[in-house]
Amino acid sequence: MKPDPAEQFELLRRRYAAQIGERVAAIIASWHYLEQSQWERAAGMETRQLAYKLAGSAAMFGFADLGAIAREIDIGLKEWLEHASHSPRQPATI
């Protein structure tokens, strides 16, 4: 008998939900490091990658609001990174 796809997805969703706190904490810690590093490009890229991953996966598992917020962080950091070499302007704090 094949496993029920709906049950498998629900199991994956629960595992994902259990990790949300860690994912959000990682983004916050990375953002704080970005601030402390005086907006070092590499730190911005790392923070953006974390937000990008969360934005892409959160909605898929039923956390659309969280995904939307992560996407805003991702887009803001993407724009900042594209212009970081031209301007020392910092993105808004979270």
CSV table of C-alpha atoms in Angstrom, one decimal:
chain,number,residue,atom,x,y,z
A,1,MET,CA,0.0,0.0,0.0
A,2,LYS,CA,1.4,3.4,-1.0
A,3,PRO,CA,1.6,6.1,1.6
A,4,ASP,CA,-1.1,8.8,1.3
A,5,PRO,CA,0.3,11.9,-0.3
A,6,ALA,CA,-1.8,14.2,1.8
A,7,GLU,CA,-0.5,12.5,5.0
A,8,GLN,CA,3.1,12.8,3.8
A,9,PHE,CA,2.6,16.4,3.0
A,10,GLU,CA,1.1,17.1,6.4
A,11,LEU,CA,4.0,15.4,8.1
A,12,LEU,CA,6.4,17.6,6.1
A,13,ARG,CA,4.3,20.7,7.0
A,14,ARG,CA,4.5,19.8,10.7
A,15,ARG,CA,8.3,19.4,10.5
A,16,TYR,CA,8.6,22.7,8.7
A,17,ALA,CA,6.4,24.4,11.2
A,18,ALA,CA,8.6,23.1,14.0
A,19,GLN,CA,11.6,24.7,12.4
A,20,ILE,CA,10.1,28.1,11.8
A,21,GLY,CA,11.3,29.6,15.0
A,22,GLU,CA,14.9,28.6,14.2
A,23,ARG,CA,14.7,30.0,10.7
A,24,VAL,CA,13.3,33.3,11.9
A,25,ALA,CA,15.9,33.5,14.7
A,26,ALA,CA,18.7,32.8,12.1
A,27,ILE,CA,17.4,35.7,10.0
A,28,ILE,CA,17.3,38.0,13.0
A,29,ALA,CA,20.8,37.0,14.1
A,30,SER,CA,22.1,37.5,10.6
A,31,TRP,CA,20.5,40.9,10.4
A,32,HIS,CA,22.1,41.9,13.7
A,33,TYR,CA,25.5,40.8,12.4
A,34,LEU,CA,24.8,42.8,9.2
A,35,GLU,CA,24.3,45.9,11.3
A,36,GLN,CA,27.3,45.2,13.5
A,37,SER,CA,29.5,44.6,10.5
A,38,GLN,CA,28.6,48.1,9.3
A,39,TRP,CA,26.6,46.7,6.3
A,40,GLU,CA,29.3,44.4,5.0
A,41,ARG,CA,28.2,43.1,1.6
A,42,ALA,CA,28.9,39.4,2.5
A,43,ALA,CA,26.8,39.7,5.6
A,44,GLY,CA,24.0,41.2,3.5
A,45,MET,CA,24.2,38.4,1.0
A,46,GLU,CA,24.0,35.8,3.8
A,47,THR,CA,21.0,37.5,5.3
A,48,ARG,CA,19.3,37.8,1.9
A,49,GLN,CA,19.9,34.1,1.2
A,50,LEU,CA,18.2,33.1,4.5
A,51,ALA,CA,15.2,35.4,3.8
A,52,TYR,CA,15.0,34.1,0.2
A,53,LYS,CA,14.8,30.5,1.3
A,54,LEU,CA,12.2,31.3,3.9
A,55,ALA,CA,10.1,33.3,1.4
A,56,GLY,CA,10.2,30.4,-1.1
A,57,SER,CA,9.2,27.7,1.3
A,58,ALA,CA,6.8,29.3,3.8
A,59,ALA,CA,3.9,29.8,1.4
A,60,MET,CA,4.3,26.3,0.1
A,61,PHE,CA,3.7,24.9,3.6
A,62,GLY,CA,0.8,27.2,4.3
A,63,PHE,CA,2.5,30.2,6.0
A,64,ALA,CA,1.8,32.8,3.4
A,65,ASP,CA,2.1,35.8,5.7
A,66,LEU,CA,5.5,34.7,6.9
A,67,GLY,CA,6.6,34.1,3.3
A,68,ALA,CA,5.4,37.6,2.3
A,69,ILE,CA,7.4,39.2,5.1
A,70,ALA,CA,10.5,37.2,4.2
A,71,ARG,CA,10.1,38.2,0.6
A,72,GLU,CA,10.0,41.9,1.5
A,73,ILE,CA,13.3,41.4,3.4
A,74,ASP,CA,14.7,39.5,0.4
A,75,ILE,CA,13.7,42.2,-2.1
A,76,GLY,CA,14.9,45.0,0.1
A,77,LEU,CA,18.3,43.4,0.6
A,78,LYS,CA,18.5,42.6,-3.1
A,79,GLU,CA,18.0,46.2,-4.0
A,80,TRP,CA,20.5,47.3,-1.4
A,81,LEU,CA,23.1,44.8,-2.6
A,82,GLU,CA,22.7,46.0,-6.2
A,83,HIS,CA,23.4,49.6,-5.1
A,84,ALA,CA,25.7,48.9,-2.1
A,85,SER,CA,28.8,49.7,-4.1
A,86,HIS,CA,27.3,53.0,-5.2
A,87,SER,CA,25.8,54.3,-1.9
A,88,PRO,CA,26.4,53.7,1.8
A,89,ARG,CA,22.7,54.0,2.5
A,90,GLN,CA,21.4,51.3,4.8
A,91,PRO,CA,18.1,49.4,4.4
A,92,ALA,CA,15.5,50.0,7.1
A,93,THR,CA,15.9,48.0,10.4
A,94,ILE,CA,13.7,45.0,11.1
